[in-house]
Amino acid sequence: MATPNELTAMRRAIAISAQGLGTTSPNPPVGCVILDRDGVPVGEGYHLRKGDHHAEVNALTAAGERAEGGTAVVTLEPCNHQGRTPPCRQALIDAKVSRVLMAVMDPTSRGEGGAAVLEQAGIEVERGVLEQEALLVLGPWLHSLRTGRPHITWAYTAGAVEEDDQAVIKLRRTHDLVIRRNGTIEEGVPGGHGEDAFYVPLPPLGDEPEKALHALTEAGARMVLIEGTSNQAVPLFADVLDRVIIDVSVTPTSLRPIATSWPDAGALPSGFTLVGVSHLGPSVRLTGTRSVCGQ
């Protein structure tokens, strides 16, 4: 069973893994922390983009010789295949770690899987450590694998005119592609993805949802953001929207509402469940995910 110190390390690994959102696709965003024999953190790393070192290798590089006999805490099962980079399970074996904790098992793992190979090498393995917390970052990537299409978020500011819509400015950098109000498609982080691993599809996406989703998936996107209320991509993808993020302007303590119709009223669309509310100074942010009954 994971110790309190190891759980702290896993939460740190989850936190740093989120720094890869918007650039790792089609690879997953993964984080890793290395603890030495005494449980002291001696290295950490995350995966930035396809073709670059994976999280485990970056963490081991930082840890150096202090990784020997220590523990690797990683948010996703170490890969078990030779791709653009060597398999991470071999890097852990070569570093002579004695224990590996992983949060989520990798459904794309080849053969027996990285965890099984680590165990065969005499390394203690613990699976499912803070899995639900790790899914906060890995969930959209896994969703894309399961559905064969990107995880799609629609974000807007309720009642805002086009040029005042602020809901997506910071969100863009956590998504692979952004579909702007004028129909253009951009990288969330311009030039952030690996070479030959990702491209920006040319608009228009057409009026057939399946073909449009296929184009986004083939481009390498695992997370797509649609911005603004007056965006033609909203009705195109209405049946497959996975998340809605709405910024609603703060109001006086006593007010007779002016806008009563959705979306300007600042309410979630039908079929979505409210999963988050936060006060962001000039606005309140509502986050909703598609309800099971609405799927």
Short mmCIF file of C-alpha atoms in Angstrom, two decimals:
data_model
loop_
_atom_site.label_atom_id
_atom_site.label_comp_id
_atom_site.label_asym_id
_atom_site.label_seq_id
_atom_site.Cartn_x
_atom_site.Cartn_y
_atom_site.Cartn_z
CA MET A 1 0.00 0.00 0.00
CA ALA A 2 1.24 3.46 -0.87
CA THR A 3 2.67 5.47 2.01
CA PRO A 4 1.55 9.07 2.74
CA ASN A 5 4.86 10.25 1.28
CA GLU A 6 4.24 8.27 -1.91
CA LEU A 7 0.71 9.65 -2.19
CA THR A 8 2.15 13.16 -1.93
CA ALA A 9 4.58 12.27 -4.71
CA MET A 10 1.76 10.97 -6.89
CA ARG A 11 -0.21 14.19 -6.44
CA ARG A 12 2.92 16.09 -7.44
CA ALA A 13 3.26 13.87 -10.52
CA ILE A 14 -0.37 14.58 -11.44
CA ALA A 15 0.17 18.32 -11.01
CA ILE A 16 3.24 18.48 -13.25
CA SER A 17 1.65 16.17 -15.85
CA ALA A 18 -0.91 18.89 -16.58
CA GLN A 19 1.90 21.03 -18.00
CA GLY A 20 1.83 18.75 -21.02
CA LEU A 21 -1.82 19.47 -21.84
CA GLY A 22 -2.06 21.12 -25.24
CA THR A 23 1.23 19.73 -26.59
CA THR A 24 1.55 16.00 -25.90
CA SER A 25 -1.17 14.75 -28.26
CA PRO A 26 -1.52 12.25 -29.71
CA ASN A 27 0.53 11.02 -26.74
CA PRO A 28 -0.84 11.20 -23.18
CA PRO A 29 0.14 13.89 -20.65
CA VAL A 30 2.16 12.01 -18.01
CA GLY A 31 4.09 13.02 -14.91
CA CYS A 32 6.66 11.14 -12.82
CA VAL A 33 8.42 11.68 -9.49
CA ILE A 34 11.45 9.67 -8.30
CA LEU A 35 11.98 9.05 -4.58
CA ASP A 36 15.34 7.81 -3.30
CA ARG A 37 15.80 4.92 -0.84
CA ASP A 38 14.78 7.19 2.02
CA GLY A 39 11.65 8.46 0.30
CA VAL A 40 13.13 11.85 -0.54
CA PRO A 41 12.10 13.33 -3.92
CA VAL A 42 15.23 13.47 -6.09
CA GLY A 43 13.81 13.92 -9.59
CA GLU A 44 10.65 14.75 -11.45
CA GLY A 45 9.62 15.14 -15.05
CA TYR A 46 6.73 15.22 -17.48
CA HIS A 47 6.15 14.49 -21.14
CA LEU A 48 5.98 17.62 -23.28
CA ARG A 49 5.44 16.38 -26.85
CA LYS A 50 5.64 13.30 -29.05
CA GLY A 51 9.25 12.55 -29.97
CA ASP A 52 10.63 14.09 -26.76
CA HIS A 53 11.66 12.07 -23.71
CA HIS A 54 8.82 10.61 -21.69
CA ALA A 55 8.11 11.59 -18.09
CA GLU A 56 10.01 8.65 -16.55
CA VAL A 57 13.19 9.38 -18.48
CA ASN A 58 13.08 13.08 -17.61
CA ALA A 59 12.58 12.25 -13.93
CA LEU A 60 15.36 9.63 -13.93
CA THR A 61 17.72 12.07 -15.64
CA ALA A 62 17.16 14.57 -12.85
CA ALA A 63 17.53 11.91 -10.15
CA GLY A 64 20.74 10.40 -11.51
CA GLU A 65 22.34 7.68 -9.36
CA ARG A 66 20.00 8.47 -6.46
CA ALA A 67 17.22 6.61 -8.32
CA GLU A 68 18.89 3.24 -7.59
CA GLY A 69 16.91 1.37 -4.96
CA GLY A 70 14.29 4.11 -4.96
CA THR A 71 10.68 4.42 -6.06
CA ALA A 72 9.22 5.73 -9.31
CA VAL A 73 5.77 7.33 -8.97
CA VAL A 74 4.12 7.76 -12.37
CA THR A 75 0.62 8.75 -13.46
CA LEU A 76 0.39 6.23 -16.34
CA GLU A 77 1.74 2.71 -16.72
CA PRO A 78 5.25 2.93 -18.24
CA CYS A 79 5.22 2.15 -21.95
CA ASN A 80 6.37 -1.25 -23.15
CA HIS A 81 7.27 -0.61 -26.79
CA GLN A 82 9.90 1.01 -28.94
CA GLY A 83 8.48 4.07 -30.65
CA ARG A 84 10.21 7.35 -31.31
CA THR A 85 11.78 6.82 -27.89
CA PRO A 86 12.85 3.60 -26.07
CA PRO A 87 10.37 1.86 -23.74
CA CYS A 88 10.12 3.59 -20.36
CA ARG A 89 9.87 0.32 -18.44
CA GLN A 90 13.43 -0.47 -19.60
CA ALA A 91 14.70 2.90 -18.41
CA LEU A 92 13.28 2.14 -14.96
CA ILE A 93 14.84 -1.33 -14.96
CA ASP A 94 18.21 0.07 -16.04
CA ALA A 95 18.03 2.71 -13.29
CA LYS A 96 17.60 -0.15 -10.76
CA VAL A 97 14.56 1.29 -9.01
CA SER A 98 13.04 -1.15 -6.52
CA ARG A 99 9.41 -0.04 -6.67
CA VAL A 100 7.05 1.57 -9.17
CA LEU A 101 3.67 3.10 -8.33
CA MET A 102 1.30 3.89 -11.18
CA ALA A 103 -2.10 5.55 -11.18
CA VAL A 104 -3.68 4.53 -14.49
CA MET A 105 -3.07 1.47 -16.63
CA ASP A 106 -2.21 2.16 -20.27
CA PRO A 107 -4.79 0.67 -22.67
CA THR A 108 -2.32 1.09 -25.54
CA SER A 109 0.40 -0.97 -23.84
CA ARG A 110 1.92 -3.62 -26.13
CA GLY A 111 2.32 -7.28 -25.20
CA GLU A 112 2.15 -8.08 -21.51
CA GLY A 113 2.34 -4.41 -20.56
CA GLY A 114 5.01 -2.35 -18.88
CA ALA A 115 3.84 -3.28 -15.37
CA ALA A 116 4.20 -7.01 -16.04
CA VAL A 117 7.70 -6.62 -17.47
CA LEU A 118 8.75 -4.57 -14.43
CA GLU A 119 7.51 -7.33 -12.13
CA GLN A 120 9.37 -9.95 -14.15
CA ALA A 121 12.53 -7.89 -13.55
CA GLY A 122 11.97 -8.17 -9.79
CA ILE A 123 10.57 -4.66 -9.29
CA GLU A 124 7.64 -4.23 -6.91
CA VAL A 125 4.65 -2.70 -8.71
CA GLU A 126 1.53 -1.11 -7.27
CA ARG A 127 -1.34 -0.22 -9.60
CA GLY A 128 -4.28 2.15 -9.26
CA VAL A 129 -2.66 4.64 -6.88
CA LEU A 130 -4.90 7.76 -6.83
CA GLU A 131 -6.35 6.68 -10.15
CA GLN A 132 -9.40 8.92 -9.98
CA GLU A 133 -7.25 11.97 -9.27
CA ALA A 134 -4.93 11.16 -12.16
CA LEU A 135 -7.93 10.94 -14.47
CA LEU A 136 -8.44 14.68 -14.00
CA VAL A 137 -5.55 15.05 -16.44
CA LEU A 138 -5.58 11.75 -18.32
CA GLY A 139 -9.37 11.47 -18.62
CA PRO A 140 -9.78 13.35 -21.93
CA TRP A 141 -6.96 11.35 -23.56
CA LEU A 142 -8.52 8.07 -22.43
CA HIS A 143 -11.92 9.32 -23.59
CA SER A 144 -10.46 9.96 -27.03
CA LEU A 145 -9.04 6.44 -27.19
CA ARG A 146 -12.34 4.93 -26.08
CA THR A 147 -14.56 6.90 -28.46
CA GLY A 148 -12.19 7.28 -31.41
CA ARG A 149 -12.69 11.05 -31.43
CA PRO A 150 -11.39 14.10 -29.54
CA HIS A 151 -12.77 15.23 -26.21
CA ILE A 152 -14.66 18.43 -27.06
CA THR A 153 -15.16 21.46 -24.82
CA TRP A 154 -17.33 24.47 -25.59
CA ALA A 155 -16.40 27.64 -23.68
CA TYR A 156 -17.97 31.09 -23.76
CA THR A 157 -18.86 34.12 -21.66
CA ALA A 158 -22.60 34.42 -21.10
CA GLY A 159 -24.04 37.59 -22.60
CA ALA A 160 -20.69 38.78 -24.02
CA VAL A 161 -20.28 40.46 -27.36
CA GLU A 162 -17.76 38.70 -29.61
CA GLU A 163 -14.76 40.87 -28.80
CA ASP A 164 -15.42 40.69 -25.04
CA ASP A 165 -15.52 36.90 -24.82
CA GLN A 166 -12.79 36.02 -22.29
CA ALA A 167 -13.75 32.46 -21.36
CA VAL A 168 -11.27 30.71 -23.61
CA ILE A 169 -8.09 32.80 -23.50
CA LYS A 170 -6.31 30.67 -20.88
CA LEU A 171 -8.15 27.49 -21.85
CA ARG A 172 -6.66 27.53 -25.34
CA ARG A 173 -3.23 26.46 -24.11
CA THR A 174 -4.66 23.28 -22.59
CA HIS A 175 -6.25 22.07 -25.83
CA ASP A 176 -4.71 20.73 -29.01
CA LEU A 177 -6.95 22.64 -31.38
CA VAL A 178 -9.15 25.69 -31.02
CA ILE A 179 -12.07 26.35 -33.35
CA ARG A 180 -12.49 30.12 -33.42
CA ARG A 181 -15.78 31.95 -33.86
CA ASN A 182 -14.93 32.82 -37.48
CA GLY A 183 -14.39 29.14 -38.34
CA THR A 184 -10.58 29.18 -38.36
CA ILE A 185 -8.79 26.32 -36.63
CA GLU A 186 -5.60 26.97 -34.65
CA GLU A 187 -3.19 25.09 -32.43
CA GLY A 188 -3.91 25.85 -28.79
CA VAL A 189 -0.16 26.24 -28.29
CA PRO A 190 1.17 27.49 -31.64
CA GLY A 191 3.96 25.15 -32.78
CA GLY A 192 3.68 23.18 -29.55
CA HIS A 193 3.26 19.67 -30.92
CA GLY A 194 5.91 17.33 -32.21
CA GLU A 195 7.03 17.28 -35.83
CA ASP A 196 5.18 14.83 -38.09
CA ALA A 197 2.93 13.92 -35.17
CA PHE A 198 0.29 16.60 -35.50
CA TYR A 199 -1.13 19.06 -37.99
CA VAL A 200 -3.85 21.70 -38.12
CA PRO A 201 -6.71 20.66 -40.45
CA LEU A 202 -7.87 23.20 -42.98
CA PRO A 203 -11.41 24.60 -42.56
CA PRO A 204 -14.20 24.26 -43.29
CA LEU A 205 -14.93 21.02 -41.47
CA GLY A 206 -18.14 20.60 -43.45
CA ASP A 207 -21.60 19.84 -42.16
CA GLU A 208 -21.25 16.11 -41.42
CA PRO A 209 -20.26 15.50 -37.78
CA GLU A 210 -18.61 12.12 -38.39
CA LYS A 211 -16.36 13.42 -41.17
CA ALA A 212 -15.49 16.52 -39.15
CA LEU A 213 -14.58 14.43 -36.09
CA HIS A 214 -12.50 12.13 -38.26
CA ALA A 215 -10.55 15.09 -39.64
CA LEU A 216 -9.78 16.34 -36.13
CA THR A 217 -8.77 12.89 -34.92
CA GLU A 218 -6.53 12.22 -37.93
CA ALA A 219 -4.79 15.53 -37.25
CA GLY A 220 -3.65 14.09 -33.91
CA ALA A 221 -6.03 16.09 -31.69
CA ARG A 222 -7.24 14.54 -28.45
CA MET A 223 -8.71 17.72 -26.94
CA VAL A 224 -10.58 20.37 -28.96
CA LEU A 225 -11.95 23.70 -27.76
CA ILE A 226 -14.85 25.52 -29.41
CA GLU A 227 -14.99 29.20 -28.48
CA GLY A 228 -17.92 31.59 -28.31
CA THR A 229 -21.68 31.30 -28.60
CA SER A 230 -21.99 32.25 -32.27
CA ASN A 231 -19.79 29.44 -33.55
CA GLN A 232 -21.02 27.18 -36.32
CA ALA A 233 -19.07 24.29 -34.81
CA VAL A 234 -21.47 24.21 -31.85
CA PRO A 235 -24.49 22.86 -33.76
CA LEU A 236 -22.14 20.62 -35.80
CA PHE A 237 -20.86 18.93 -32.65
CA ALA A 238 -23.92 19.44 -30.44
CA ASP A 239 -24.45 15.71 -29.90
CA VAL A 240 -20.84 15.02 -28.94
CA LEU A 241 -19.97 17.99 -26.72
CA ASP A 242 -18.30 16.54 -23.63
CA ARG A 243 -17.84 19.64 -21.50
CA VAL A 244 -19.24 23.16 -21.31
CA ILE A 245 -17.43 26.02 -19.54
CA ILE A 246 -19.36 29.25 -19.03
CA ASP A 247 -18.13 32.48 -17.48
CA VAL A 248 -21.05 34.43 -16.00
CA SER A 249 -20.55 38.06 -14.97
CA VAL A 250 -20.98 38.80 -11.28
CA THR A 251 -24.15 40.66 -10.31
CA PRO A 252 -25.47 42.83 -7.49
CA THR A 253 -26.79 41.03 -4.45
CA SER A 254 -30.33 41.86 -5.58
CA LEU A 255 -31.18 41.91 -9.28
CA ARG A 256 -34.10 41.40 -11.64
CA PRO A 257 -32.69 39.21 -14.44
CA ILE A 258 -32.61 40.65 -17.96
CA ALA A 259 -31.52 37.62 -19.95
CA THR A 260 -33.85 34.68 -19.46
CA SER A 261 -33.01 32.55 -22.48
CA TRP A 262 -30.10 30.13 -22.81
CA PRO A 263 -27.19 30.57 -23.46
CA ASP A 264 -27.14 34.23 -22.36
CA ALA A 265 -28.88 33.36 -19.10
CA GLY A 266 -25.67 31.64 -17.93
CA ALA A 267 -27.20 28.21 -17.42
CA LEU A 268 -25.90 24.86 -18.62
CA PRO A 269 -27.53 23.38 -21.71
CA SER A 270 -29.87 20.45 -21.33
CA GLY A 271 -28.13 17.13 -20.81
CA PHE A 272 -25.21 18.52 -18.79
CA THR A 273 -24.47 18.18 -15.09
CA LEU A 274 -22.79 20.94 -13.08
CA VAL A 275 -19.45 19.61 -11.78
CA GLY A 276 -17.63 22.81 -10.88
CA VAL A 277 -18.29 26.38 -9.74
CA SER A 278 -15.54 28.92 -9.05
CA HIS A 279 -15.43 32.66 -8.44
CA LEU A 280 -12.87 34.30 -10.75
CA GLY A 281 -13.19 37.91 -9.63
CA PRO A 282 -15.25 39.56 -12.38
CA SER A 283 -17.09 36.34 -13.16
CA VAL A 284 -18.30 33.00 -11.90
CA ARG A 285 -17.18 29.99 -13.94
CA LEU A 286 -19.58 27.09 -14.38
CA THR A 287 -18.26 23.77 -15.62
CA GLY A 288 -20.61 21.06 -16.80
CA THR A 289 -20.09 17.60 -18.23
CA ARG A 290 -22.50 15.58 -20.27
CA SER A 291 -24.84 13.61 -18.03
CA VAL A 292 -25.02 9.85 -18.37
CA CYS A 293 -28.70 10.16 -19.20
CA GLY A 294 -27.87 12.72 -21.85
CA GLN A 295 -25.42 10.53 -23.74
#
